[in-house]
Each structure stands twice: as C-alpha cells, then as structure tokens.
C-alpha cells in the first residue's frame, strides 16, 4: 500500500535535496526554506485531492453526493418516503356521505384525509379509507382519531384505526448497504438474494421473505412487511405496488404473488421475582423481543426468560407460555407471531 507523506515529510525531502545539490544550510528562516514550505503545501494539497477522489470511487467510502452516481450506474435509487394509509370505523346517527378529503387528526399535529367518498347508514358502523397528509413513519397510527368539523349527526371519533406503511426517506447507511449488495451480487434475476434486494427497493417494504413453489411448480410467492417500529402488516396500497414491481421483474418467468403474513397473537403472562425489579423494564423487553420476530419465526421462551433475568434486580421469572410457540407456515398462510395481551406482575 502506498503511504502518502505528510506536509512535514514533503518539506524535509525538498530541503534535503536543496542542501545536497547546493551545499547551503537552508535554516528555517532562509529563502530556500520558505520556498520549500510553499512547494510542500501545493504537493500536500494534490495528495489530499487524490485521496478524496479515491474515497469517492468505492461505494463503501463514498460521500452522500457521490453515492447518487453509483446508484445511477446500478439503477438503485434512494428510496423516498411513503404516505401511511389504512382504515377506520365511523358511525353516524343519520344517513350521510363523507366526502373524499375530509380531515381527521390525533390532536398532536398529525392529519389524515378520507381517500374516497364514504356512505354511512344510520347507526351502522362503516369502514372508511384514510391516507396521511404527509410522508413519514410518524403518520402510522392505531387507536382513535377525531374529525375536524364533523357533519351533523356524525360521531366526532373514529375507532379501530389501523394506519401503516408510512416510511421516511431511506437512511444513508441502509442505502449504502443495498448498493454494496447489488454490486457484490452482479447481474442475475432468479436468485433469492436478487429477489429480496429488488423488493427492498419498493418504498415502504421493510422485510421480504421468498417462498418458491409455494403454490406448486412455477409459482413464486413473496411475503412482505411494512416499514414501522415494530414492522407492521402491509396495506393494500403497498401490496399492489409490490405486486406490480414483482410482475415487472419476474413475471415473465414465474407465476408471482405478493402477500401479507397472517398475524398470530401470543398472550404473555409474566410473574417477576426480585426486590426492586422494574416492571416497566420487563414489559419493554417482552415488547422488543416480539418486535424482532420475523414471519415464521418461533417464539423461544428460554431466550425471552434469559433477557428478563439479565435485568437489574430480577432474580427469577415465571413465564406463560413456558414452551416454544411455532407459527404455522403452509401454502395458505405464513403466520407471524405478534404480542397479544401482556400481563406482568411482581411476585
């Protein structure tokens, strides 16, 4: 590896040559030393520029502006944000029509709009489709929302809100990792890694799971989850976008289908022993563990117990269920273990 000399080393080399060729002493305040300073500065600047160019030549070290050049070469642009969308239940004591664009809010500065006209029948809960006003994960929501200026007869609260698939702009290092993976894989189409890399390029997709021949020979099924913390089920809009992308990529050689995992809830009861054990910390560890589980992953009680016992002041834990829970995976469903009812108490 070529070692680039620093400024002082370059200056000393120049002075050494001057002394060797002329026989003068060339002290630091001499004309020769001053000229050596200027020349060494210029040469040091050239070396620095060459080092900068070398850094930009490789994806692993390139600065953000130059990653866009690498991305153009690999046809792998940075993912922008995605609008969150979903459904909610609305009710009215009269027959009304809610126009598309009617706004709801959580009261904390986030707004959603009705994406299509919705007809409500008197005292009959109806499902309405919602879409966020802005791009980002902050607009993923569950719970209840409030109408802004509700019509006469319309309940001011909508319930059973399930809004997901909103995402922020792709983080720089995540994008860099995708570019590196594409560069390393080279040109191919039908490897599982190629499919995963391609589907991760669809805005809003967080995880991709490929199941070839799931529905028989020639079939290619891909399960996806949506961006979120923790990841969520994909909306129909995201499923449609992913399906269109997969059809364009692999539809000419396989019967492709993008689908959503099926949530399988696991109720957890934990009794914690230990003086001063923090119940809130225990609850958070359990939530974090389930957030890490991917579709088809097994719930392993021993791993969760080990994480809880590692907390300060926790001496023992009784966990229910105490055995592993294996999700069902077949040609109809890919179950995804999610946290159901959580109960944590002190012994």
Short mmCIF file of C-alpha atoms in Angstrom, two decimals:
data_model
loop_
_atom_site.label_atom_id
_atom_site.label_comp_id
_atom_site.label_asym_id
_atom_site.label_seq_id
_atom_site.Cartn_x
_atom_site.Cartn_y
_atom_site.Cartn_z
CA UNK A 1 0.00 0.00 0.00
CA UNK A 2 1.36 3.40 -0.96
CA UNK A 3 1.99 5.61 2.06
CA UNK A 4 1.20 9.26 1.42
CA UNK A 5 3.81 11.55 3.05
CA UNK A 6 2.53 14.37 5.24
CA UNK A 7 3.41 18.05 4.85
CA UNK A 8 6.45 17.92 7.12
CA UNK A 9 7.88 14.87 5.36
CA UNK A 10 7.48 16.52 1.94
CA UNK A 11 9.12 19.73 3.20
CA UNK A 12 12.05 17.83 4.71
CA UNK A 13 12.59 15.95 1.43
CA UNK A 14 12.69 19.20 -0.55
CA UNK A 15 15.15 20.81 1.91
CA UNK A 16 17.31 17.69 1.86
CA UNK A 17 17.56 17.91 -1.93
CA UNK A 18 18.40 21.63 -1.80
CA UNK A 19 21.14 21.05 0.75
CA UNK A 20 22.52 18.11 -1.20
CA UNK A 21 22.61 19.99 -4.53
CA UNK A 22 23.79 23.43 -3.32
CA UNK A 23 25.67 22.76 -0.10
CA UNK A 24 23.82 25.56 1.76
CA UNK A 25 22.50 25.03 5.30
CA UNK A 26 18.98 26.36 4.49
CA UNK A 27 17.83 27.22 8.04
CA UNK A 28 14.07 27.66 8.73
CA UNK A 29 14.14 31.41 8.10
CA UNK A 30 16.04 31.13 4.82
CA UNK A 31 14.64 31.79 1.34
CA UNK A 32 15.10 28.11 0.45
CA UNK A 33 13.05 27.01 3.50
CA UNK A 34 10.25 29.45 2.64
CA UNK A 35 10.15 28.17 -0.95
CA UNK A 36 10.13 24.59 0.38
CA UNK A 37 7.08 25.45 2.56
CA UNK A 38 5.16 26.72 -0.47
CA UNK A 39 6.04 23.77 -2.67
CA UNK A 40 5.26 21.25 0.09
CA UNK A 41 1.85 22.88 0.65
CA UNK A 42 0.97 22.52 -3.04
CA UNK A 43 2.13 18.90 -3.19
CA UNK A 44 0.30 18.05 0.04
CA UNK A 45 -2.89 19.53 -1.42
CA UNK A 46 -2.54 17.37 -4.55
CA UNK A 47 -2.09 14.25 -2.42
CA UNK A 48 -5.21 15.17 -0.41
CA UNK A 49 -7.21 15.65 -3.59
CA UNK A 50 -6.13 12.27 -4.92
CA UNK A 51 -7.12 10.66 -1.61
CA UNK A 52 -10.53 12.33 -1.86
CA UNK A 53 -11.02 11.02 -5.40
CA UNK A 54 -10.04 7.52 -4.32
CA UNK A 55 -12.59 7.67 -1.50
CA UNK A 56 -15.42 8.51 -3.90
CA UNK A 57 -14.56 5.66 -6.28
CA UNK A 58 -15.90 2.99 -3.89
CA UNK A 59 -19.43 2.60 -2.53
CA UNK A 60 -18.18 1.68 0.94
CA UNK A 61 -16.39 5.01 1.41
CA UNK A 62 -18.14 7.45 -0.95
CA UNK A 63 -19.78 10.57 0.47
CA UNK A 64 -23.53 11.02 0.02
CA UNK A 65 -23.46 13.14 -3.20
CA UNK A 66 -21.27 10.55 -4.96
CA UNK A 67 -23.49 7.66 -3.87
CA UNK A 68 -26.11 9.04 -6.25
CA UNK A 69 -23.62 8.50 -9.09
CA UNK A 70 -23.04 4.88 -8.02
CA UNK A 71 -26.81 4.44 -7.69
CA UNK A 72 -27.34 5.70 -11.23
CA UNK A 73 -24.87 3.11 -12.52
CA UNK A 74 -26.57 0.30 -10.59
CA UNK A 75 -30.14 1.54 -11.23
CA UNK A 76 -30.81 1.52 -7.49
CA UNK A 77 -32.10 4.96 -6.42
CA UNK A 78 -32.51 6.03 -2.82
CA UNK A 79 -35.99 5.31 -1.50
CA UNK A 80 -38.14 8.31 -0.73
CA UNK A 81 -40.79 8.43 1.95
CA UNK A 82 -44.20 6.80 1.73
CA UNK A 83 -47.67 8.02 2.73
CA UNK A 84 -49.27 6.00 5.51
CA UNK A 85 -52.71 4.61 4.71
CA UNK A 86 -55.29 2.37 6.32
CA UNK A 87 -58.85 2.10 7.60
CA UNK A 88 -61.06 3.15 10.50
CA UNK A 89 -64.65 2.69 11.67
CA UNK A 90 -67.01 5.68 11.57
CA UNK A 91 -70.63 5.92 12.74
CA UNK A 92 -73.45 8.44 12.35
CA UNK A 93 -76.99 8.69 13.69
CA UNK A 94 -78.24 9.81 10.27
CA UNK A 95 -77.56 8.74 6.69
CA UNK A 96 -74.69 10.88 5.36
CA UNK A 97 -71.92 10.86 2.78
CA UNK A 98 -68.40 11.76 3.86
CA UNK A 99 -66.54 13.41 1.01
CA UNK A 100 -63.01 12.44 0.00
CA UNK A 101 -60.50 14.79 1.58
CA UNK A 102 -62.39 15.25 4.86
CA UNK A 103 -59.77 15.55 7.59
CA UNK A 104 -59.10 13.76 10.86
CA UNK A 105 -56.44 14.40 13.50
CA UNK A 106 -54.91 12.86 16.59
CA UNK A 107 -54.75 16.27 18.24
CA UNK A 108 -50.95 16.25 18.12
CA UNK A 109 -50.30 17.91 14.79
CA UNK A 110 -50.86 14.87 12.55
CA UNK A 111 -53.63 14.84 9.95
CA UNK A 112 -55.21 12.20 7.73
CA UNK A 113 -57.77 12.52 4.95
CA UNK A 114 -60.55 10.29 3.68
CA UNK A 115 -59.25 8.85 0.41
CA UNK A 116 -62.63 8.06 -1.19
CA UNK A 117 -66.26 9.10 -0.65
CA UNK A 118 -67.84 7.00 2.10
CA UNK A 119 -71.60 6.44 2.54
CA UNK A 120 -72.69 5.94 6.17
CA UNK A 121 -76.01 4.32 7.08
CA UNK A 122 -77.81 5.43 10.22
CA UNK A 123 -76.32 3.85 13.39
CA UNK A 124 -74.34 1.32 11.36
CA UNK A 125 -70.52 1.35 11.76
CA UNK A 126 -68.84 1.71 8.38
CA UNK A 127 -65.23 1.28 7.25
CA UNK A 128 -63.58 4.37 5.74
CA UNK A 129 -60.24 4.52 3.93
CA UNK A 130 -57.66 7.03 5.16
CA UNK A 131 -54.37 8.40 3.87
CA UNK A 132 -51.85 10.61 5.63
CA UNK A 133 -51.33 14.25 4.70
CA UNK A 134 -47.55 13.90 4.75
CA UNK A 135 -44.85 11.32 4.15
CA UNK A 136 -43.25 9.58 7.13
CA UNK A 137 -43.45 6.93 9.83
CA UNK A 138 -44.94 9.45 12.28
CA UNK A 139 -48.26 9.08 10.46
CA UNK A 140 -48.55 5.34 11.19
CA UNK A 141 -51.27 5.10 13.82
CA UNK A 142 -53.64 2.84 15.72
CA UNK A 143 -56.38 3.74 18.18
CA UNK A 144 -58.89 6.58 17.77
CA UNK A 145 -58.92 9.79 15.72
CA UNK A 146 -61.11 12.90 15.73
CA UNK A 147 -62.96 14.55 12.88
CA UNK A 148 -62.16 18.17 12.09
CA UNK A 149 -65.53 19.99 11.82
CA UNK A 150 -67.70 16.82 11.73
CA UNK A 151 -71.01 16.90 9.87
CA UNK A 152 -74.27 16.99 11.82
CA UNK A 153 -75.07 13.54 13.19
CA UNK A 154 -71.54 12.18 12.69
CA UNK A 155 -69.77 10.88 15.79
CA UNK A 156 -66.69 13.03 16.28
CA UNK A 157 -64.50 9.97 16.99
CA UNK A 158 -63.48 7.18 14.61
CA UNK A 159 -62.35 3.91 16.18
CA UNK A 160 -60.35 0.81 15.29
CA UNK A 161 -57.91 2.95 13.36
CA UNK A 162 -55.25 0.89 11.60
CA UNK A 163 -52.89 3.03 9.54
CA UNK A 164 -49.50 1.78 8.41
CA UNK A 165 -46.92 1.58 5.60
CA UNK A 166 -45.76 5.16 6.13
CA UNK A 167 -41.99 5.49 5.80
CA UNK A 168 -39.28 8.15 5.93
CA UNK A 169 -36.56 8.66 3.34
CA UNK A 170 -34.17 5.71 3.34
CA UNK A 171 -31.31 6.13 5.79
CA UNK A 172 -27.94 6.75 4.15
CA UNK A 173 -26.20 3.65 5.52
CA UNK A 174 -29.16 1.39 4.68
CA UNK A 175 -29.00 2.67 1.10
CA UNK A 176 -25.22 2.16 1.04
CA UNK A 177 -25.70 -1.45 2.19
CA UNK A 178 -28.21 -2.08 -0.62
CA UNK A 179 -25.81 -0.62 -3.18
CA UNK A 180 -22.97 -2.79 -1.89
CA UNK A 181 -25.16 -5.88 -2.01
CA UNK A 182 -26.23 -5.16 -5.61
CA UNK A 183 -22.59 -4.58 -6.61
CA UNK A 184 -21.48 -7.84 -4.99
CA UNK A 185 -24.33 -9.91 -6.45
CA UNK A 186 -23.67 -8.82 -10.02
CA UNK A 187 -26.17 -9.41 -12.83
CA UNK A 188 -28.76 -12.13 -12.23
CA UNK A 189 -32.51 -12.36 -11.77
CA UNK A 190 -33.67 -15.60 -10.21
CA UNK A 191 -31.61 -15.97 -7.05
CA UNK A 192 -33.42 -15.45 -3.77
CA UNK A 193 -30.95 -12.73 -2.82
CA UNK A 194 -31.73 -10.90 -6.08
CA UNK A 195 -35.45 -11.01 -5.37
CA UNK A 196 -35.00 -9.79 -1.80
CA UNK A 197 -32.75 -6.97 -2.96
CA UNK A 198 -35.21 -5.94 -5.67
CA UNK A 199 -38.26 -6.00 -3.40
CA UNK A 200 -36.42 -3.98 -0.75
CA UNK A 201 -36.28 -1.27 -3.39
CA UNK A 202 -40.07 -0.82 -3.19
CA UNK A 203 -40.83 2.17 -0.98
CA UNK A 204 -42.48 1.11 2.27
CA UNK A 205 -41.26 -2.51 2.31
CA UNK A 206 -39.19 -3.48 5.34
CA UNK A 207 -38.78 -7.26 5.24
CA UNK A 208 -39.03 -9.70 2.32
CA UNK A 209 -39.46 -13.48 2.53
CA UNK A 210 -39.31 -15.57 -0.64
CA UNK A 211 -41.20 -18.88 -0.95
CA UNK A 212 -40.63 -20.53 -4.33
CA UNK A 213 -43.07 -23.25 -5.47
CA UNK A 214 -45.38 -22.43 -2.55
CA UNK A 215 -48.45 -22.90 -4.77
CA UNK A 216 -46.84 -25.52 -6.98
CA UNK A 217 -44.26 -25.69 -9.76
CA UNK A 218 -43.65 -22.37 -11.47
CA UNK A 219 -45.04 -20.29 -8.60
CA UNK A 220 -43.05 -17.64 -6.75
CA UNK A 221 -44.58 -16.11 -3.63
CA UNK A 222 -43.15 -13.22 -1.65
CA UNK A 223 -44.34 -12.21 1.82
CA UNK A 224 -43.61 -8.63 2.87
CA UNK A 225 -43.90 -6.47 5.98
CA UNK A 226 -44.26 -2.70 6.04
CA UNK A 227 -41.86 -0.16 7.47
CA UNK A 228 -42.56 0.60 11.12
CA UNK A 229 -41.20 0.27 14.61
CA UNK A 230 -42.06 -2.52 15.08
CA UNK A 231 -42.74 -3.60 11.48
CA UNK A 232 -46.42 -3.80 10.54
CA UNK A 233 -48.64 -5.60 8.08
CA UNK A 234 -48.62 -4.03 4.61
CA UNK A 235 -51.59 -2.00 3.43
CA UNK A 236 -53.43 -2.95 0.25
CA UNK A 237 -51.81 0.02 -1.50
CA UNK A 238 -48.34 -1.29 -0.60
CA UNK A 239 -49.27 -4.83 -1.64
CA UNK A 240 -50.47 -3.55 -5.02
CA UNK A 241 -47.26 -1.54 -5.55
CA UNK A 242 -45.09 -4.52 -4.59
CA UNK A 243 -47.11 -6.83 -6.85
CA UNK A 244 -46.65 -4.52 -9.82
CA UNK A 245 -42.92 -4.30 -9.16
CA UNK A 246 -42.52 -8.09 -8.83
CA UNK A 247 -44.54 -8.72 -12.01
CA UNK A 248 -42.24 -6.39 -13.96
CA UNK A 249 -39.15 -8.10 -12.55
CA UNK A 250 -40.04 -11.79 -12.60
CA UNK A 251 -43.50 -12.09 -14.14
CA UNK A 252 -42.17 -13.34 -17.47
CA UNK A 253 -40.67 -16.49 -15.94
CA UNK A 254 -42.79 -17.20 -12.84
CA UNK A 255 -46.35 -17.02 -11.51
CA UNK A 256 -45.71 -14.28 -8.95
CA UNK A 257 -47.75 -13.30 -5.93
CA UNK A 258 -47.04 -10.78 -3.16
CA UNK A 259 -48.99 -11.40 0.02
CA UNK A 260 -49.22 -10.34 3.64
CA UNK A 261 -48.28 -12.55 6.58
CA UNK A 262 -51.09 -13.58 8.94
CA UNK A 263 -50.77 -12.29 12.48
CA UNK A 264 -50.88 -14.94 15.21
CA UNK A 265 -51.18 -13.38 18.65
CA UNK A 266 -49.40 -14.81 21.68
CA UNK A 267 -50.71 -13.79 25.11
CA UNK A 268 -47.89 -13.40 27.63
CA UNK A 269 -48.15 -13.57 31.43
CA UNK A 270 -45.00 -12.96 33.48
CA UNK A 271 -44.53 -13.08 37.24
CA UNK A 272 -41.26 -11.43 38.26
CA UNK A 273 -39.31 -12.15 41.43
CA UNK A 274 -36.73 -9.78 42.88
CA UNK A 275 -36.67 -6.83 45.23
CA UNK A 276 -36.71 -3.59 43.26
CA UNK A 277 -37.38 -5.26 39.91
CA UNK A 278 -38.72 -2.73 37.40
CA UNK A 279 -41.98 -4.00 35.89
CA UNK A 280 -41.89 -1.38 33.11
CA UNK A 281 -38.44 -2.58 32.01
CA UNK A 282 -39.70 -6.18 31.91
CA UNK A 283 -42.66 -5.16 29.74
CA UNK A 284 -40.35 -3.31 27.36
CA UNK A 285 -38.03 -6.31 26.99
CA UNK A 286 -41.01 -8.50 26.08
CA UNK A 287 -42.29 -5.96 23.53
CA UNK A 288 -38.81 -5.61 22.00
CA UNK A 289 -38.46 -9.39 21.70
CA UNK A 290 -41.71 -9.73 19.75
CA UNK A 291 -40.80 -6.73 17.59
CA UNK A 292 -37.69 -8.67 16.46
CA UNK A 293 -39.62 -11.76 15.37
CA UNK A 294 -39.96 -12.14 11.62
CA UNK A 295 -42.83 -14.03 9.96
CA UNK A 296 -42.44 -17.79 10.52
CA UNK A 297 -40.00 -17.23 13.41
CA UNK A 298 -40.53 -19.38 16.51
CA UNK A 299 -41.20 -17.86 19.92
CA UNK A 300 -38.44 -19.26 22.13
CA UNK A 301 -39.35 -18.93 25.78
CA UNK A 302 -35.82 -19.62 27.03
CA UNK A 303 -34.39 -16.66 25.11
CA UNK A 304 -37.03 -14.27 26.48
CA UNK A 305 -36.55 -15.60 30.03
CA UNK A 306 -32.79 -15.07 29.72
CA UNK A 307 -33.25 -11.45 28.64
CA UNK A 308 -35.62 -10.74 31.53
CA UNK A 309 -33.41 -12.38 34.16
CA UNK A 310 -30.49 -10.26 32.89
CA UNK A 311 -32.33 -7.10 34.02
CA UNK A 312 -31.19 -5.42 37.27
CA UNK A 313 -32.76 -6.84 40.48
CA UNK A 314 -34.62 -9.64 38.67
CA UNK A 315 -33.88 -12.96 40.37
CA UNK A 316 -36.47 -15.21 38.75
CA UNK A 317 -39.32 -15.18 36.24
CA UNK A 318 -42.34 -17.39 35.68
CA UNK A 319 -43.41 -17.07 32.07
CA UNK A 320 -46.57 -18.28 30.38
CA UNK A 321 -46.33 -19.85 27.86
CA UNK A 322 -43.17 -21.52 29.12
CA UNK A 323 -42.62 -23.58 25.97
CA UNK A 324 -41.86 -22.58 22.40
CA UNK A 325 -44.64 -21.44 20.06
CA UNK A 326 -44.16 -22.45 16.42
CA UNK A 327 -46.20 -20.49 13.85
CA UNK A 328 -47.98 -22.29 11.03
CA UNK A 329 -46.48 -21.94 7.56
CA UNK A 330 -48.27 -23.58 4.65
CA UNK A 331 -49.46 -22.78 1.11
CA UNK A 332 -52.31 -20.68 2.51
CA UNK A 333 -50.75 -18.79 5.40
CA UNK A 334 -47.44 -17.57 6.73
CA UNK A 335 -48.17 -16.83 10.36
CA UNK A 336 -46.35 -14.04 12.16
CA UNK A 337 -46.15 -14.19 15.96
CA UNK A 338 -47.21 -10.87 17.48
CA UNK A 339 -47.65 -9.84 21.09
CA UNK A 340 -51.26 -10.23 22.28
CA UNK A 341 -52.40 -9.47 25.82
CA UNK A 342 -49.44 -8.71 28.09
CA UNK A 343 -49.64 -9.12 31.87
CA UNK A 344 -46.58 -8.53 34.07
CA UNK A 345 -46.76 -8.66 37.85
CA UNK A 346 -44.39 -8.85 40.82
CA UNK A 347 -44.19 -11.96 42.97
#
